[in-house]
Amino acid sequence: MLAMLQWYEAAGVDMAVSEEPVDRFAQSAVAPPPARAQAPAPETSSPAIAAPGADADPQTARDLAAKATTLDALRETLESFEGCGLRLRATNLVFADGNPEADIMLVGEAPGRDEDLQGKPFVGRSGQLLDRMLKSIGLDRTKVYIANTVPWRPPGNRTPAPSEVAVCLPFLHRQIELVAPKVLIALGGASASTLFETTAGITRIRGQWRELTVNGHTMRAIATLHPAYLLRQPAAKRLAWQDLLSVKSALDGLA
Ligand code: URA
């Protein structure tokens, strides 16, 4: 039994989804074969409403996000948003941490287990490293604003699916617009490819400044290595340090 639980945990299965086990093999064995010709599904007057657990059309998210005129309103909108399947298995919404008035915004990939439990981004091991990285250039959470590309933990810390990222992106874009930072740091490849719309790998694009315009707000943006990667590859801290120094001189230039 213990070996089986360890195997489940290694595979990312780390929570129960219902009280009783369901034998899907038995169910599929007795399921009727799919009908050959099916009547066309009735047109629905509200295509934006997704089935439970399905990801909604990003346009629905864009419309909702646009209506939120403050960060608090945006958080409330996300609290009641049912159009992202990740929400079903998450404990808490992980909206943001830090100072909404900050000049600098950091965007990670997705909350992990500790973030899900506390409802705050970057509070686990990679968050502690992130705090040390910030401290090395004179920053802390009173001087930065931190969010993620998706605000709910993907089960077992899997990579968020493209449809999950797509439906969350309008909320992140609105969050960036409302914070209106002067400098944005994408933490890791997933965040960089989502925000910079690139398929280039993080090792190629890190450390390069670009202009990023989100919903009409233009800022300087840079990608660096994700703290979780640095925990696994400590030798790469050297590269992250170069990026941090570059961020520091950009911030000094703002003063
Ligand atoms: N990794 C992330 O990308 N975000 C978090 O909030 C925590 C870990």
Short mmCIF file of C-alpha atoms and ligand atoms in Angstrom, two decimals:
data_model
loop_
_atom_site.label_atom_id
_atom_site.label_comp_id
_atom_site.label_asym_id
_atom_site.label_seq_id
_atom_site.Cartn_x
_atom_site.Cartn_y
_atom_site.Cartn_z
CA MET A 1 0.00 0.00 0.00
CA LEU A 2 2.81 2.41 0.95
CA ALA A 3 4.68 1.59 -2.25
CA MET A 4 1.52 2.29 -4.26
CA LEU A 5 1.02 5.67 -2.54
CA GLN A 6 4.67 6.56 -3.19
CA TRP A 7 4.23 5.59 -6.82
CA TYR A 8 1.11 7.79 -7.06
CA GLU A 9 2.93 10.72 -5.49
CA ALA A 10 5.91 10.35 -7.85
CA ALA A 11 3.43 10.38 -10.76
CA GLY A 12 1.90 13.63 -9.47
CA VAL A 13 -1.29 12.07 -8.07
CA ASP A 14 -1.27 13.77 -4.71
CA MET A 15 -4.89 14.38 -3.83
CA ALA A 16 -8.19 12.54 -3.86
CA VAL A 17 -10.84 13.93 -6.20
CA SER A 18 -13.82 12.20 -4.59
CA GLU A 19 -14.72 10.35 -1.42
CA GLU A 20 -15.22 6.98 -3.09
CA PRO A 21 -13.04 5.33 -5.74
CA VAL A 22 -14.63 4.94 -9.19
CA ASP A 23 -13.64 2.00 -11.40
CA ARG A 24 -13.50 3.67 -14.82
CA PHE A 25 -12.36 0.40 -16.47
CA ALA A 26 -15.56 -1.33 -15.34
CA GLN A 27 -17.61 1.63 -16.52
CA SER A 28 -16.06 1.68 -19.98
CA ALA A 29 -16.48 -2.10 -20.31
CA VAL A 30 -20.29 -1.75 -20.11
CA ALA A 31 -20.59 1.60 -21.88
CA PRO A 32 -22.66 1.37 -25.09
CA PRO A 33 -20.71 1.76 -28.35
CA PRO A 34 -20.79 5.29 -29.72
CA ALA A 35 -23.73 5.93 -32.07
CA ARG A 36 -22.71 6.00 -35.74
CA ALA A 37 -24.83 8.90 -36.85
CA GLN A 38 -25.74 11.46 -34.29
CA ALA A 39 -28.29 14.20 -34.48
CA PRO A 40 -26.50 17.56 -34.56
CA ALA A 41 -26.11 19.07 -31.13
CA PRO A 42 -28.64 21.82 -30.51
CA GLU A 43 -27.23 25.29 -30.96
CA THR A 44 -26.70 26.91 -27.62
CA SER A 45 -27.46 30.55 -27.24
CA SER A 46 -24.58 30.93 -24.79
CA PRO A 47 -21.46 29.25 -26.24
CA ALA A 48 -19.32 30.99 -23.63
CA ILE A 49 -20.61 28.81 -20.78
CA ALA A 50 -18.31 25.81 -20.56
CA ALA A 51 -19.14 22.45 -19.01
CA PRO A 52 -17.82 22.05 -15.45
CA GLY A 53 -14.07 21.60 -15.61
CA ALA A 54 -13.79 22.70 -19.24
CA ASP A 55 -11.87 25.81 -20.13
CA ALA A 56 -14.03 28.67 -21.37
CA ASP A 57 -13.53 30.68 -24.51
CA PRO A 58 -10.80 33.27 -23.79
CA GLN A 59 -13.16 35.95 -25.14
CA THR A 60 -15.39 35.38 -22.09
CA ALA A 61 -12.36 35.97 -19.90
CA ARG A 62 -11.41 39.10 -21.85
CA ASP A 63 -14.91 40.55 -21.41
CA LEU A 64 -14.95 39.81 -17.69
CA ALA A 65 -11.41 41.08 -17.11
CA ALA A 66 -12.15 44.32 -18.95
CA LYS A 67 -15.06 45.03 -16.60
CA ALA A 68 -12.79 44.90 -13.51
CA THR A 69 -11.54 48.42 -12.97
CA THR A 70 -9.43 47.72 -9.87
CA LEU A 71 -7.18 44.87 -8.75
CA ASP A 72 -9.65 44.02 -5.97
CA ALA A 73 -12.45 43.78 -8.51
CA LEU A 74 -10.25 41.60 -10.71
CA ARG A 75 -9.50 39.30 -7.80
CA GLU A 76 -13.23 39.03 -7.04
CA THR A 77 -13.97 38.28 -10.69
CA LEU A 78 -11.41 35.47 -10.63
CA GLU A 79 -12.75 34.14 -7.31
CA SER A 80 -16.10 33.51 -8.96
CA PHE A 81 -14.82 32.60 -12.44
CA GLU A 82 -15.67 29.00 -13.31
CA GLY A 83 -14.22 28.95 -16.80
CA CYS A 84 -10.85 27.40 -15.96
CA GLY A 85 -10.66 23.70 -15.12
CA LEU A 86 -7.67 24.24 -12.80
CA ARG A 87 -9.93 25.91 -10.30
CA LEU A 88 -11.81 22.66 -9.60
CA ARG A 89 -8.87 20.97 -7.92
CA ALA A 90 -7.21 24.02 -6.38
CA THR A 91 -7.58 24.91 -2.70
CA ASN A 92 -7.18 28.66 -3.15
CA LEU A 93 -6.93 31.30 -5.81
CA VAL A 94 -3.33 32.55 -5.88
CA PHE A 95 -3.84 36.07 -7.16
CA ALA A 96 -0.78 38.11 -6.20
CA ASP A 97 1.59 39.23 -3.51
CA GLY A 98 3.58 42.39 -2.98
CA ASN A 99 2.95 46.02 -3.68
CA PRO A 100 0.40 46.94 -6.39
CA GLU A 101 2.07 50.38 -6.63
CA ALA A 102 5.47 48.85 -7.43
CA ASP A 103 7.49 49.81 -10.50
CA ILE A 104 8.49 46.21 -10.96
CA MET A 105 6.27 43.17 -11.56
CA LEU A 106 7.38 39.54 -11.62
CA VAL A 107 5.38 36.81 -13.32
CA GLY A 108 5.96 33.15 -12.53
CA GLU A 109 4.39 30.11 -14.14
CA ALA A 110 1.89 28.55 -11.76
CA PRO A 111 1.36 28.10 -8.03
CA GLY A 112 2.72 24.95 -6.40
CA ARG A 113 1.48 23.10 -3.35
CA ASP A 114 2.57 25.69 -0.73
CA GLU A 115 1.18 28.57 -2.79
CA ASP A 116 -2.13 26.71 -3.24
CA LEU A 117 -2.43 26.15 0.51
CA GLN A 118 -1.56 29.73 1.44
CA GLY A 119 -3.19 31.51 -1.51
CA LYS A 120 0.04 33.48 -2.16
CA PRO A 121 2.59 33.21 -4.97
CA PHE A 122 6.15 32.06 -4.35
CA VAL A 123 5.97 31.05 -0.71
CA GLY A 124 7.60 27.60 -1.03
CA ARG A 125 11.26 26.76 -1.59
CA SER A 126 11.50 28.58 -4.89
CA GLY A 127 9.80 31.58 -3.28
CA GLN A 128 12.45 31.64 -0.56
CA LEU A 129 15.14 31.64 -3.23
CA LEU A 130 13.26 34.37 -5.10
CA ASP A 131 13.25 36.48 -1.92
CA ARG A 132 17.03 36.05 -1.63
CA MET A 133 17.46 36.97 -5.31
CA LEU A 134 15.40 40.13 -4.79
CA LYS A 135 17.33 40.98 -1.64
CA SER A 136 20.63 40.74 -3.54
CA ILE A 137 19.58 43.80 -5.57
CA GLY A 138 17.97 45.68 -2.69
CA LEU A 139 14.37 44.57 -3.31
CA ASP A 140 11.75 42.81 -1.25
CA ARG A 141 8.01 42.18 -1.47
CA THR A 142 7.19 45.74 -0.44
CA LYS A 143 8.91 46.92 -3.62
CA VAL A 144 7.68 44.39 -6.18
CA TYR A 145 4.36 42.90 -7.28
CA ILE A 146 4.25 39.16 -7.99
CA ALA A 147 1.74 37.11 -9.99
CA ASN A 148 1.66 33.98 -12.14
CA THR A 149 0.50 33.12 -15.65
CA VAL A 150 -2.24 30.94 -14.11
CA PRO A 151 -3.65 31.70 -10.66
CA TRP A 152 -4.59 28.13 -9.65
CA ARG A 153 -2.27 25.21 -8.96
CA PRO A 154 -2.20 22.62 -11.74
CA PRO A 155 -2.76 19.18 -10.12
CA GLY A 156 0.52 17.50 -9.26
CA ASN A 157 2.37 20.63 -10.44
CA ARG A 158 1.95 19.61 -14.07
CA THR A 159 2.54 22.22 -16.76
CA PRO A 160 -0.66 24.20 -17.36
CA ALA A 161 -2.40 23.13 -20.58
CA PRO A 162 -2.51 25.66 -23.46
CA SER A 163 -6.29 26.07 -23.01
CA GLU A 164 -5.78 26.83 -19.30
CA VAL A 165 -3.10 29.40 -20.05
CA ALA A 166 -5.24 30.92 -22.80
CA VAL A 167 -8.26 31.43 -20.59
CA CYS A 168 -6.19 32.89 -17.73
CA LEU A 169 -4.13 35.20 -19.93
CA PRO A 170 -6.75 37.99 -20.27
CA PHE A 171 -6.85 38.20 -16.46
CA LEU A 172 -3.05 38.42 -16.26
CA HIS A 173 -3.02 41.05 -19.00
CA ARG A 174 -5.60 43.09 -17.10
CA GLN A 175 -3.60 42.65 -13.88
CA ILE A 176 -0.47 43.97 -15.65
CA GLU A 177 -2.48 46.87 -17.08
CA LEU A 178 -3.86 47.79 -13.64
CA VAL A 179 -0.48 47.55 -11.88
CA ALA A 180 1.17 49.33 -14.84
CA PRO A 181 4.76 48.44 -13.85
CA LYS A 182 7.71 50.11 -15.54
CA VAL A 183 9.68 46.86 -15.56
CA LEU A 184 8.36 43.31 -15.92
CA ILE A 185 10.36 40.16 -15.22
CA ALA A 186 9.17 36.85 -16.65
CA LEU A 187 10.39 34.08 -14.36
CA GLY A 188 11.18 31.01 -16.42
CA GLY A 189 10.46 29.79 -19.90
CA ALA A 190 6.74 29.20 -19.53
CA SER A 191 6.10 32.74 -18.32
CA ALA A 192 8.39 34.21 -21.00
CA SER A 193 6.79 32.28 -23.84
CA THR A 194 3.30 33.26 -22.69
CA LEU A 195 4.05 36.94 -22.18
CA PHE A 196 6.47 37.46 -25.04
CA GLU A 197 4.61 35.15 -27.44
CA THR A 198 7.76 33.28 -28.36
CA THR A 199 8.69 29.66 -28.73
CA ALA A 200 12.40 30.41 -28.18
CA GLY A 201 13.88 28.65 -25.16
CA ILE A 202 14.59 30.52 -21.93
CA THR A 203 18.34 29.96 -22.15
CA ARG A 204 18.35 31.83 -25.46
CA ILE A 205 16.09 34.74 -24.54
CA ARG A 206 16.98 35.36 -20.90
CA GLY A 207 18.76 38.58 -20.10
CA GLN A 208 17.53 40.43 -23.20
CA TRP A 209 15.49 43.56 -22.71
CA ARG A 210 12.46 44.15 -24.88
CA GLU A 211 9.54 46.53 -25.00
CA LEU A 212 6.31 44.84 -24.06
CA THR A 213 2.91 46.40 -24.62
CA VAL A 214 -0.05 44.87 -22.80
CA ASN A 215 -3.51 46.37 -23.24
CA GLY A 216 -1.94 49.68 -24.29
CA HIS A 217 0.54 49.84 -21.40
CA THR A 218 4.19 49.71 -22.53
CA MET A 219 6.99 48.63 -20.21
CA ARG A 220 10.53 47.23 -20.36
CA ALA A 221 10.57 43.48 -19.97
CA ILE A 222 13.17 40.79 -19.43
CA ALA A 223 13.12 37.05 -18.81
CA THR A 224 15.32 35.25 -16.34
CA LEU A 225 15.70 31.71 -15.07
CA HIS A 226 13.00 30.38 -12.76
CA PRO A 227 14.07 29.96 -9.12
CA ALA A 228 12.84 26.33 -9.19
CA TYR A 229 15.28 25.70 -12.06
CA LEU A 230 18.07 27.40 -10.10
CA LEU A 231 17.38 25.09 -7.15
CA ARG A 232 17.97 22.12 -9.46
CA GLN A 233 20.86 23.72 -11.39
CA PRO A 234 22.76 25.92 -8.90
CA ALA A 235 25.52 26.56 -11.45
CA ALA A 236 23.01 28.57 -13.49
CA LYS A 237 22.71 31.12 -10.65
CA ARG A 238 25.61 32.90 -12.31
CA LEU A 239 23.37 33.70 -15.31
CA ALA A 240 20.47 34.76 -13.10
CA TRP A 241 22.86 37.07 -11.25
CA GLN A 242 23.79 38.77 -14.53
CA ASP A 243 20.07 39.28 -15.24
CA LEU A 244 19.49 40.66 -11.75
CA LEU A 245 22.32 43.17 -12.17
CA SER A 246 20.78 44.25 -15.45
CA VAL A 247 17.42 44.70 -13.69
CA LYS A 248 19.12 46.72 -10.96
CA SER A 249 20.68 49.11 -13.45
CA ALA A 250 17.33 49.47 -15.25
CA LEU A 251 15.70 50.35 -11.94
CA ASP A 252 18.51 52.75 -11.05
CA GLY A 253 17.87 54.41 -14.42
CA LEU A 254 14.23 55.02 -13.42
CA ALA A 255 15.16 56.88 -10.27
N1 URA B 1 6.53 28.65 -9.07
C1 URA B 1 5.84 29.58 -9.77
O1 URA B 1 6.04 29.72 -10.99
N2 URA B 1 4.96 30.32 -9.12
C2 URA B 1 4.73 30.22 -7.82
O2 URA B 1 3.90 30.95 -7.30
C3 URA B 1 5.47 29.26 -7.10
C4 URA B 1 6.37 28.49 -7.74
#
